PDB file of C-alpha atoms in Angstrom:
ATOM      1  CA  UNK A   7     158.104 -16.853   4.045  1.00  0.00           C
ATOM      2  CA  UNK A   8     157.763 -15.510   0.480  1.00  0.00           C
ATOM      3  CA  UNK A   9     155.921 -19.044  -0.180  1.00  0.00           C
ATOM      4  CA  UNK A  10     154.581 -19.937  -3.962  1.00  0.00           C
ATOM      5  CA  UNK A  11     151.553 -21.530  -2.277  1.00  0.00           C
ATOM      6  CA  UNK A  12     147.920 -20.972  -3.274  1.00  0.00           C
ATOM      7  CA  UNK A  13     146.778 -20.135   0.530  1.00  0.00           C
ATOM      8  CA  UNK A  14     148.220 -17.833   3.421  1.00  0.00           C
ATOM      9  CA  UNK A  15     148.683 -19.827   6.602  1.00  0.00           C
ATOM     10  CA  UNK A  16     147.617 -17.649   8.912  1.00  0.00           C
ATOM     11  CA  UNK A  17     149.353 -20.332  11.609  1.00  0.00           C
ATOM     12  CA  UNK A  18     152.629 -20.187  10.040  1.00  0.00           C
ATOM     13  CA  UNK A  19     153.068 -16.095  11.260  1.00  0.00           C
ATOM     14  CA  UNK A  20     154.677 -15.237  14.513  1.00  0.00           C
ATOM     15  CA  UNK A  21     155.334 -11.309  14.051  1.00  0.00           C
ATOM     16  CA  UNK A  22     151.842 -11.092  12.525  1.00  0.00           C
ATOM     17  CA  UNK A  23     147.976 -11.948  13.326  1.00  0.00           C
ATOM     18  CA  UNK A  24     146.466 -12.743  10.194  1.00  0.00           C
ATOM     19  CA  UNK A  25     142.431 -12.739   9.625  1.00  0.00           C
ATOM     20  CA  UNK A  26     141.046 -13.425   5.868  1.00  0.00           C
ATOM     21  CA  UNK A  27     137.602 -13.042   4.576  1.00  0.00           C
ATOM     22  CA  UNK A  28     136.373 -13.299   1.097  1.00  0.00           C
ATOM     23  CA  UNK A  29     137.357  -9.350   0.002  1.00  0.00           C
ATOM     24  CA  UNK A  30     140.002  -8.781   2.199  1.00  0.00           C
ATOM     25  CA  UNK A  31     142.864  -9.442   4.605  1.00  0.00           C
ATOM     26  CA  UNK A  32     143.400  -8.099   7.935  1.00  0.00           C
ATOM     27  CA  UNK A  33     146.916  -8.328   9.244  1.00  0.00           C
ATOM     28  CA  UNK A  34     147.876  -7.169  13.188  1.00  0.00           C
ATOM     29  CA  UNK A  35     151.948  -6.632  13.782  1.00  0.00           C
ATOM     30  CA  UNK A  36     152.192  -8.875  16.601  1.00  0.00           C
ATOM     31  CA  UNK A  37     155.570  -8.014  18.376  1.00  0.00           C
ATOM     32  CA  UNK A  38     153.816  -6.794  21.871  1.00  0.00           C
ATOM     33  CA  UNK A  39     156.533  -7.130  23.874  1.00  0.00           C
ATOM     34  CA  UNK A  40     158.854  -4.674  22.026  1.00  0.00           C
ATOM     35  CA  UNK A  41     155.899  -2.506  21.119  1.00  0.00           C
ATOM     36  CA  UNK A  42     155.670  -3.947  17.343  1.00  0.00           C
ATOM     37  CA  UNK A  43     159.380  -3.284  16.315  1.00  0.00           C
ATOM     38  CA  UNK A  44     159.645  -4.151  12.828  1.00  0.00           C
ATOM     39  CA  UNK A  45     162.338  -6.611  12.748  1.00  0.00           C
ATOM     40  CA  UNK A  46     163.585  -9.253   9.878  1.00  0.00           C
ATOM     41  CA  UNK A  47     160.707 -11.711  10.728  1.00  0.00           C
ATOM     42  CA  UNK A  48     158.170  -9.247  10.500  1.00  0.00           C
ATOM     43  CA  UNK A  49     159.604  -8.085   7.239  1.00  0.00           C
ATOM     44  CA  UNK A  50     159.761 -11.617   5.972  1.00  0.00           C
ATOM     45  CA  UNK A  51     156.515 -12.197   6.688  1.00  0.00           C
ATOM     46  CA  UNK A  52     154.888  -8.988   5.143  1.00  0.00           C
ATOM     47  CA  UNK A  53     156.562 -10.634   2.230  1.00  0.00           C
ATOM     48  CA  UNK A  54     154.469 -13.383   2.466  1.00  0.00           C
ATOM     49  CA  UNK A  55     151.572 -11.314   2.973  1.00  0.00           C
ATOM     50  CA  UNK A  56     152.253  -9.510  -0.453  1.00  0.00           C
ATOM     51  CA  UNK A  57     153.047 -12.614  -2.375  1.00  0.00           C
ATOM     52  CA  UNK A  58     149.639 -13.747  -1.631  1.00  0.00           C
ATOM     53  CA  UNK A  59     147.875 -10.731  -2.758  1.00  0.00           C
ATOM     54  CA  UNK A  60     149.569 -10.086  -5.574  1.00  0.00           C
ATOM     55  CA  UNK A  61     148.413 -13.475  -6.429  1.00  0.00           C
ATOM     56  CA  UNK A  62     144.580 -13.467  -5.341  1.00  0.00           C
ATOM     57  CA  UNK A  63     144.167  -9.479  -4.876  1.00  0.00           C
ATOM     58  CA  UNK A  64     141.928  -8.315  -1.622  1.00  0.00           C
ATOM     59  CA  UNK A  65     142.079  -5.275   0.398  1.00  0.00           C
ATOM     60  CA  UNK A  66     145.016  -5.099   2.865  1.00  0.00           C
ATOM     61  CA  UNK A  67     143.623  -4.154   6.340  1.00  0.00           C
ATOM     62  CA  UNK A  68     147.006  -2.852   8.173  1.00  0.00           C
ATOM     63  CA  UNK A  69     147.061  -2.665  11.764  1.00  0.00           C
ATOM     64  CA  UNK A  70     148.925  -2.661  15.325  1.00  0.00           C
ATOM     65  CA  UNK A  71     148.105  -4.112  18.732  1.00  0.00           C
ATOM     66  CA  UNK A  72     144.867  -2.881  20.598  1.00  0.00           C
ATOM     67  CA  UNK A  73     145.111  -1.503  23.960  1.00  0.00           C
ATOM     68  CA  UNK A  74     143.995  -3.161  27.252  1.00  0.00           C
ATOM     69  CA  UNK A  75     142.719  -0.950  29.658  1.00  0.00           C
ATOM     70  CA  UNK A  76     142.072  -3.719  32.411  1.00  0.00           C
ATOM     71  CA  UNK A  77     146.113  -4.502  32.065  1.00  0.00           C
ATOM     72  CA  UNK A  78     147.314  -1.272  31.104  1.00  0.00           C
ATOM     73  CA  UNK A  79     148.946  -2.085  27.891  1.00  0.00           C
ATOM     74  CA  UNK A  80     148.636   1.034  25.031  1.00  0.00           C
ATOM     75  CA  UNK A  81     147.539   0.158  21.951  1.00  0.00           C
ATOM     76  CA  UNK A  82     150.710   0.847  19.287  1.00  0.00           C
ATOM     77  CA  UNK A  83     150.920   0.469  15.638  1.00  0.00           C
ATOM     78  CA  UNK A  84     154.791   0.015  15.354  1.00  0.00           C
ATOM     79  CA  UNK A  85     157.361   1.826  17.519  1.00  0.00           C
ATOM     80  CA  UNK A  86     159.463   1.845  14.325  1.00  0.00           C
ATOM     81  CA  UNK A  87     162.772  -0.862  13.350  1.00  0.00           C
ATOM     82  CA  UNK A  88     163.799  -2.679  15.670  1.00  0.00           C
ATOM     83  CA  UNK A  89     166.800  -1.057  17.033  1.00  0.00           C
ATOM     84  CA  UNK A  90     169.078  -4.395  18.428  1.00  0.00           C
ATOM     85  CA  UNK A  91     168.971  -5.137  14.575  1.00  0.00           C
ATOM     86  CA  UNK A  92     169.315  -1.823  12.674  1.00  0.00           C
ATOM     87  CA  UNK A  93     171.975  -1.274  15.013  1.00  0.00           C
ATOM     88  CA  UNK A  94     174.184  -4.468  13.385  1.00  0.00           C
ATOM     89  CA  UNK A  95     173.152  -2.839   9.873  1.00  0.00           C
ATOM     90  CA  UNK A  96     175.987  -1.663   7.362  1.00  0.00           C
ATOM     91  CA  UNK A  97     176.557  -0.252   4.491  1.00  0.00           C
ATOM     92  CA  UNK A  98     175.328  -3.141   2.129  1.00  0.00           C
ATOM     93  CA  UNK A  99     172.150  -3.648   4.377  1.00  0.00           C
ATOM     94  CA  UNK A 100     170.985  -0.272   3.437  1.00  0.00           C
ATOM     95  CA  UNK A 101     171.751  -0.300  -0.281  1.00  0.00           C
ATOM     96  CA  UNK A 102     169.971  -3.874  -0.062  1.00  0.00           C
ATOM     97  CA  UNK A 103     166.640  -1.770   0.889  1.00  0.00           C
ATOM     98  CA  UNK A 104     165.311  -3.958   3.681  1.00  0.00           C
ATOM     99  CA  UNK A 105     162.339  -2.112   5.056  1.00  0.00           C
ATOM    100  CA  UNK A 106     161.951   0.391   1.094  1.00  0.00           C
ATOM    101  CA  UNK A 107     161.363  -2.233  -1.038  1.00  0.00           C
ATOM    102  CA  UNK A 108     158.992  -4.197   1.251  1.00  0.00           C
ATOM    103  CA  UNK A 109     156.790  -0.914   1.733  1.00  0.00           C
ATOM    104  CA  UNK A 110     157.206  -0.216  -1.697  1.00  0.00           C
ATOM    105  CA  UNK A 111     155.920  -3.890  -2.549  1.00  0.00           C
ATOM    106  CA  UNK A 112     153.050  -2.993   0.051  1.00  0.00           C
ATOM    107  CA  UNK A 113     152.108   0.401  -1.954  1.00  0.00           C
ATOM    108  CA  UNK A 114     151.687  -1.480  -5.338  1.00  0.00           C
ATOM    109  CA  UNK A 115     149.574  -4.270  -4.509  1.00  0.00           C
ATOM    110  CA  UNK A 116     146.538  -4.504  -6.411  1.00  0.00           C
ATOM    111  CA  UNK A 117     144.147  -3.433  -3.969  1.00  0.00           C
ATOM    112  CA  UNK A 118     143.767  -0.637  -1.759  1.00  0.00           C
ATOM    113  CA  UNK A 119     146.023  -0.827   1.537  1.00  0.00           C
ATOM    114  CA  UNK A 120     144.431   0.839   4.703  1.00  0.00           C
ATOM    115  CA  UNK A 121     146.337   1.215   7.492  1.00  0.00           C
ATOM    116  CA  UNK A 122     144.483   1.559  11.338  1.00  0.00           C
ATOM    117  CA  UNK A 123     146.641   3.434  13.390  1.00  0.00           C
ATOM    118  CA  UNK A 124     146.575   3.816  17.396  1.00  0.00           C
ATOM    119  CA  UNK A 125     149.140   4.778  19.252  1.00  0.00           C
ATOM    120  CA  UNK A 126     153.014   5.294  18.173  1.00  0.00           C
ATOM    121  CA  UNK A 127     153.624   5.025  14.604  1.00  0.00           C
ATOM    122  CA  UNK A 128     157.347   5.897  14.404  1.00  0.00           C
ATOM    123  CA  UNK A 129     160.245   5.792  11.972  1.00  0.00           C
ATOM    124  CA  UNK A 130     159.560   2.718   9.945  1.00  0.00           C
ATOM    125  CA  UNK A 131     156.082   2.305  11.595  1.00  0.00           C
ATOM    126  CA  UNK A 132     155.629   5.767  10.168  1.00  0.00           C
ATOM    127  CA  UNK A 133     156.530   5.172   6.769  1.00  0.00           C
ATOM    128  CA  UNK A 134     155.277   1.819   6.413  1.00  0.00           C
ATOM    129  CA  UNK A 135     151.612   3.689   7.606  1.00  0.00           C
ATOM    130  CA  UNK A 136     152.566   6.528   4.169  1.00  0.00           C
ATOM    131  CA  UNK A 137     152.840   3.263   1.688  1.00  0.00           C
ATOM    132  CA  UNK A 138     149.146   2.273   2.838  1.00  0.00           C
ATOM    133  CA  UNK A 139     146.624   4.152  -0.073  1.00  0.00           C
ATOM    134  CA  UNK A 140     144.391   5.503   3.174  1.00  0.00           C
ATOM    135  CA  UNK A 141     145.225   6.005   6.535  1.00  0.00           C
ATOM    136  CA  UNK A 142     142.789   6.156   9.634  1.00  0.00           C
ATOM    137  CA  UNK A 143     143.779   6.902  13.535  1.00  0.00           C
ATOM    138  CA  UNK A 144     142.518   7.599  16.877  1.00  0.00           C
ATOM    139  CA  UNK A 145     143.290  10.661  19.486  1.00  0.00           C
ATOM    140  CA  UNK A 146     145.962   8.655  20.917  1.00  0.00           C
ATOM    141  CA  UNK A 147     147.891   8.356  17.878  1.00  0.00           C
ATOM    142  CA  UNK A 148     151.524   9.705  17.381  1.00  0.00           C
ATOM    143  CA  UNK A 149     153.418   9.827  14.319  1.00  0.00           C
ATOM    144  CA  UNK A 150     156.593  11.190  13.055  1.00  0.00           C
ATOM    145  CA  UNK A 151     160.183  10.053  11.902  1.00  0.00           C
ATOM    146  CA  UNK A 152     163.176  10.123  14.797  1.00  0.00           C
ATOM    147  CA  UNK A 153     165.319   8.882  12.825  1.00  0.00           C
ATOM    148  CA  UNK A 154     167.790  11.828  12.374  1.00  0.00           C
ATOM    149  CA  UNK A 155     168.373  11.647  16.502  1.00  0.00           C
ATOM    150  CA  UNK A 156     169.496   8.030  15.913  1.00  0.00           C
ATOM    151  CA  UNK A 157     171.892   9.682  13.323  1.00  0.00           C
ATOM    152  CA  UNK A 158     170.455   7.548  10.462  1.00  0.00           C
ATOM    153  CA  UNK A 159     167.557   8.934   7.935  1.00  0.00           C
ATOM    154  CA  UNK A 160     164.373   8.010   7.265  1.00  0.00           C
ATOM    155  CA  UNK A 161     165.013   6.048   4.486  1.00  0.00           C
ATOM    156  CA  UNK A 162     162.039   4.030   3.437  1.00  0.00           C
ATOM    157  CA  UNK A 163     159.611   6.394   1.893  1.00  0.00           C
ATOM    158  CA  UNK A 164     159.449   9.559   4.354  1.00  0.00           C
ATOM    159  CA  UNK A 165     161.505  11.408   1.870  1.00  0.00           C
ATOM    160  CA  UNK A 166     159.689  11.789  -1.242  1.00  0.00           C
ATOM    161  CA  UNK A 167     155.630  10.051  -0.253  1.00  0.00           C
ATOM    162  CA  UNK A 168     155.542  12.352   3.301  1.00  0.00           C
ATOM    163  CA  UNK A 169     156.326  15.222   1.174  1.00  0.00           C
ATOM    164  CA  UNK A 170     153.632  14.102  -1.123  1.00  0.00           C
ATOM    165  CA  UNK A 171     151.433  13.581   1.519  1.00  0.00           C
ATOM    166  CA  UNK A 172     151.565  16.531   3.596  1.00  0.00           C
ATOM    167  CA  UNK A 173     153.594  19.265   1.450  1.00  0.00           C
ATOM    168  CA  UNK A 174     157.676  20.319   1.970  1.00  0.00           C
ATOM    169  CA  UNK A 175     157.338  22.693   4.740  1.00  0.00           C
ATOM    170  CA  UNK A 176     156.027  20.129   7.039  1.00  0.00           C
ATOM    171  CA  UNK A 177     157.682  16.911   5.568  1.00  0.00           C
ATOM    172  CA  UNK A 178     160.677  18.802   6.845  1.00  0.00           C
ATOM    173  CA  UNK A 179     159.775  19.453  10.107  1.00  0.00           C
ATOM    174  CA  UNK A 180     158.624  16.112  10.573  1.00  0.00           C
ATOM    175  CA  UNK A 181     161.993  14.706   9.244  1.00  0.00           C
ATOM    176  CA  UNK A 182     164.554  17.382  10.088  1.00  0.00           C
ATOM    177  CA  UNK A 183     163.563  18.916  13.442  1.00  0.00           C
ATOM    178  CA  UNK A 184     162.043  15.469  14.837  1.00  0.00           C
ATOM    179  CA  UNK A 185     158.601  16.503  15.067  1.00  0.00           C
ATOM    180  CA  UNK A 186     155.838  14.320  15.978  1.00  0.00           C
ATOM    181  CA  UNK A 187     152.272  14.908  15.514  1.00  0.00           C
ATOM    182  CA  UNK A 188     149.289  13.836  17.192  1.00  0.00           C
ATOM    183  CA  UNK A 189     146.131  12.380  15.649  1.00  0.00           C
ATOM    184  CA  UNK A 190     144.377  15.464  15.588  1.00  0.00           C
ATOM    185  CA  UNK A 191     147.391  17.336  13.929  1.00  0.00           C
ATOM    186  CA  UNK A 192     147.405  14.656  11.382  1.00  0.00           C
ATOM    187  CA  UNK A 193     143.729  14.597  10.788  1.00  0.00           C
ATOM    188  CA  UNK A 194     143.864  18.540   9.835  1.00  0.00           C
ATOM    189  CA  UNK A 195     147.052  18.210   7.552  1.00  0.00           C
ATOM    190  CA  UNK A 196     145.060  14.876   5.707  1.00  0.00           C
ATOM    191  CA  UNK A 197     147.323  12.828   6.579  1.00  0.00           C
ATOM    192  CA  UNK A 198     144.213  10.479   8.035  1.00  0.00           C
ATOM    193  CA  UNK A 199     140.936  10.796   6.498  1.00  0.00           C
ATOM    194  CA  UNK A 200     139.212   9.932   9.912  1.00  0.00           C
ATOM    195  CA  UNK A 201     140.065  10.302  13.075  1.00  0.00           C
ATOM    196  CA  UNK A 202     137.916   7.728  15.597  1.00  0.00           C
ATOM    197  CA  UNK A 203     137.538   6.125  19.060  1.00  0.00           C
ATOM    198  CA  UNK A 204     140.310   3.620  19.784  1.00  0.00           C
ATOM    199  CA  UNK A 205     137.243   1.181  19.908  1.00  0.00           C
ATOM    200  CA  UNK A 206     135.692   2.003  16.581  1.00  0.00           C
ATOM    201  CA  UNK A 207     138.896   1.381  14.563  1.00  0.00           C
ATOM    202  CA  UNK A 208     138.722  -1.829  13.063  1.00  0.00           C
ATOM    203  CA  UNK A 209     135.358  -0.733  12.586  1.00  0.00           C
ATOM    204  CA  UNK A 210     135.935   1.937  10.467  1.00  0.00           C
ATOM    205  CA  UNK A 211     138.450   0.442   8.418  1.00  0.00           C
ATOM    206  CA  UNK A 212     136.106  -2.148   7.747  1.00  0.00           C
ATOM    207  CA  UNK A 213     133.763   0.391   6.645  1.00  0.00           C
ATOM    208  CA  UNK A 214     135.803   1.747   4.413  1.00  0.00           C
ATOM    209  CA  UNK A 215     136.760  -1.704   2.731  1.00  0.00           C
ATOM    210  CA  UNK A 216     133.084  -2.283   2.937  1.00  0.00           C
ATOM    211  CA  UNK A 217     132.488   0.819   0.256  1.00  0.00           C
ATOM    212  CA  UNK A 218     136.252  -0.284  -1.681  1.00  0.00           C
ATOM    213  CA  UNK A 219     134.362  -4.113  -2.135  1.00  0.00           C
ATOM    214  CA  UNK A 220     131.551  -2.280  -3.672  1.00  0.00           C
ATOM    215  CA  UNK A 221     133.201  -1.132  -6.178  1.00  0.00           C
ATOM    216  CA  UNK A 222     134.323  -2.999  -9.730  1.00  0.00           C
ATOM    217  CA  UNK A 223     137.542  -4.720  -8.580  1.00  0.00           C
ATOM    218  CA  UNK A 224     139.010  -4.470 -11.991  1.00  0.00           C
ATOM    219  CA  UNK A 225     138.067  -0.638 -12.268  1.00  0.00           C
ATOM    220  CA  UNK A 226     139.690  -0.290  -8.636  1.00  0.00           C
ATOM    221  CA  UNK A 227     143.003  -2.003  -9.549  1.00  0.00           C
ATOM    222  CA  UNK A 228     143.217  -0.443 -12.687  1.00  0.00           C
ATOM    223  CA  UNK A 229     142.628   3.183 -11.293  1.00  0.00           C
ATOM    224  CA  UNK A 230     145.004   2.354  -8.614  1.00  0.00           C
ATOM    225  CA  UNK A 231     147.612   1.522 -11.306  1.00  0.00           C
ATOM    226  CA  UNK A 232     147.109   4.840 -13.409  1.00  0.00           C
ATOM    227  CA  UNK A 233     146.501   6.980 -10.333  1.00  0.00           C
ATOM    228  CA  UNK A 234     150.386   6.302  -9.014  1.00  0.00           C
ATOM    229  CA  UNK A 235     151.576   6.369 -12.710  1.00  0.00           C
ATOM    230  CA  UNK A 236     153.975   9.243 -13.829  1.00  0.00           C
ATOM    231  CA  UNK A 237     152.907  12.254 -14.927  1.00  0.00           C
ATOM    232  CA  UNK A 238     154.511  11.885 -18.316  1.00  0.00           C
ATOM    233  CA  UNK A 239     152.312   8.869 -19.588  1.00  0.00           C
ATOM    234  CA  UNK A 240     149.222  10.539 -18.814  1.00  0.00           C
ATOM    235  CA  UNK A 241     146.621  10.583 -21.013  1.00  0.00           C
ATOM    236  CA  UNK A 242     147.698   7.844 -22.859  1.00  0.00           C
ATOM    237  CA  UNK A 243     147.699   5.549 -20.214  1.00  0.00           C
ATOM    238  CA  UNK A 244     144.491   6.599 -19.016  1.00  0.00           C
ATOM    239  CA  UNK A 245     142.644   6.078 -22.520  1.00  0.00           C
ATOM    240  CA  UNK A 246     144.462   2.867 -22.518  1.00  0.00           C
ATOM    241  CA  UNK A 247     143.034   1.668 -19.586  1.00  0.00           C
ATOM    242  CA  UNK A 248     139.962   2.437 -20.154  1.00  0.00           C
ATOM    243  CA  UNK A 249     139.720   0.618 -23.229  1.00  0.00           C
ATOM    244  CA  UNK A 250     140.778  -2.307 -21.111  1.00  0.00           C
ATOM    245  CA  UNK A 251     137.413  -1.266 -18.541  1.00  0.00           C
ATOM    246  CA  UNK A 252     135.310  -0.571 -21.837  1.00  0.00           C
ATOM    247  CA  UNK A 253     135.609  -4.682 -22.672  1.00  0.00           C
ATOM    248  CA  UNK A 254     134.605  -5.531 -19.530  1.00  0.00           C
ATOM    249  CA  UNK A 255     131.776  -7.573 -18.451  1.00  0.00           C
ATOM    250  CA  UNK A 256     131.089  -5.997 -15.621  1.00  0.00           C
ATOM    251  CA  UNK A 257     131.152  -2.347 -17.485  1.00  0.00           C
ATOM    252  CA  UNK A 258     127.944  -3.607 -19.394  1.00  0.00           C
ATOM    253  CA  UNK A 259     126.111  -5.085 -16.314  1.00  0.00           C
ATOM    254  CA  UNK A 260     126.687  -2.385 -13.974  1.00  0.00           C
ATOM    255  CA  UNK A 261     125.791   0.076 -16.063  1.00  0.00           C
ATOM    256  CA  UNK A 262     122.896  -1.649 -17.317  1.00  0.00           C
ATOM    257  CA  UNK A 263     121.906  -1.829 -13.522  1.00  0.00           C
ATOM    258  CA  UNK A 264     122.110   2.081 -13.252  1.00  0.00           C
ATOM    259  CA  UNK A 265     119.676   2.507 -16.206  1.00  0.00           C
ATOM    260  CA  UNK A 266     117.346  -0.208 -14.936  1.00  0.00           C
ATOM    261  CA  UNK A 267     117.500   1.675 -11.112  1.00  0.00           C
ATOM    262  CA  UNK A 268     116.986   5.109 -12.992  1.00  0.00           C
ATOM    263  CA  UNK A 269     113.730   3.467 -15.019  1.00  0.00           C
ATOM    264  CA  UNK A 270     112.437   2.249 -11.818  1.00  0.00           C
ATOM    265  CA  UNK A 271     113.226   5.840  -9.838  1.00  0.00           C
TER     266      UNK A 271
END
């Protein structure tokens, strides 16, 4: 699926439900029936999905299936790897990095990554979710990394970026005592910036890739770039890219715009 193609099929996907406009791409894990299970297809095809933007950058629009109330289904984000398959993994599938380098891809594409969550986020769900740069959710959303009851680890990301995210004390409960939090809980620890009706979701990712798209897109990659930079190159990495911004066209004409706005004020 990791195609060299100028345009994303959005016909080609069967793990994923794929919706472009001009700024930005919004991509639903489609695996209902096993309540989004991140399996080798679904991997492949997030490859895909990051080829493409890395060649024609837009915001990345993350989310899971959307409840039904008049069927009873729950909405769910991803109930974590699917188990039939990690279950057949060995030793060389896990130094191979199957599910850590694709989230790792997804964390340092160009543009930000927001990732809609609604119901279970789970294991890989979960840490797939803490690669996005912001995360929404709803009441009904439950996250946390089970992966130590399996006897496995949570191996693609939880370690190090939930302990960014939320601190030690927690990442540790999350990852050695199994616990799961609610949307609320992860709301008050920021590890969501909103918390919203299951029906104002999409909407409110939008919104926020609404005020992303009016930004400079160069000034958003680049401050992307430098913000996830190591410690030990700043400054110089920061004067260096702004030197790049300095040059820029858009630098002058915005700019200009704010002093003709503040004339007219």
């Amino acid at each position: 699926m990791d195609d060299p193609g100028t345009a994303l099929d959005a016909a080609a996907f069967v793990a994923l439900l794929v919706e472009e406009s001009g700024d930005r791409l919004t991509v639903r894990l489609h695996r209902p029936e096993v309540r989004n299970a991140i399996d080798q297809t679904m991997v492949d095809e997030l490859h895909a999905v990051c080829a493409y933007l890395e060649r024609t950058p837009k915001v990345l629009i993350l989310a899971g299936s959307a409840g039904d109330p008049e069927t009873g289904t729950k909405a769910i984000f991803a109930s974590g790897a699917d188990i039939g398959q990690l279950r057949e993994r060995r030793r060389d599938d896990a130094l191979a990095g199957i599910n850590s380098s694709l989230f790792d891809r997804i964390a340092k594409l160009p543009m930000p990554v927001v990732a809609a969550l609604d119901g279970f986020a789970l294991g890989g769900g979960a840490e797939l979710a803490y690669a996005a740069d912001f995360r929404i959710g709803t009441p009904g959303l439950r996250m946390g990394n089970p992966e130590t009851g399996l006897g496995i680890m949570a191996a693609a990301g939880a370690t190090w970026r939930l302990r960014e995210l939320v601190g030690e004390p927690l990442a540790k409960e999350i990852l050695l005592a199994g616990r799961t939090l609610t949307g609320q809980d992860c709301l008050n620890i920021g590890l969501i910036t909103e918390l919203v009706e299951p029906g104002d979701l999409l909407d409110a990712a939008h919104a926020l890739a609404d005020r992303i798209a009016r930004q400079d897109p160069l000034a958003v990659r680049v401050t992307k770039t430098v913000f996830h930079s190591p410690r030990e190159i700043h400054p110089l990495i920061d004067n260096l890219a702004q030197g790049v911004l300095f040059e820029s066209a858009a630098k002058f004409d915005r700019m200009q715009q704010f002093l003709d706005r503040k004339k007219q004020s």
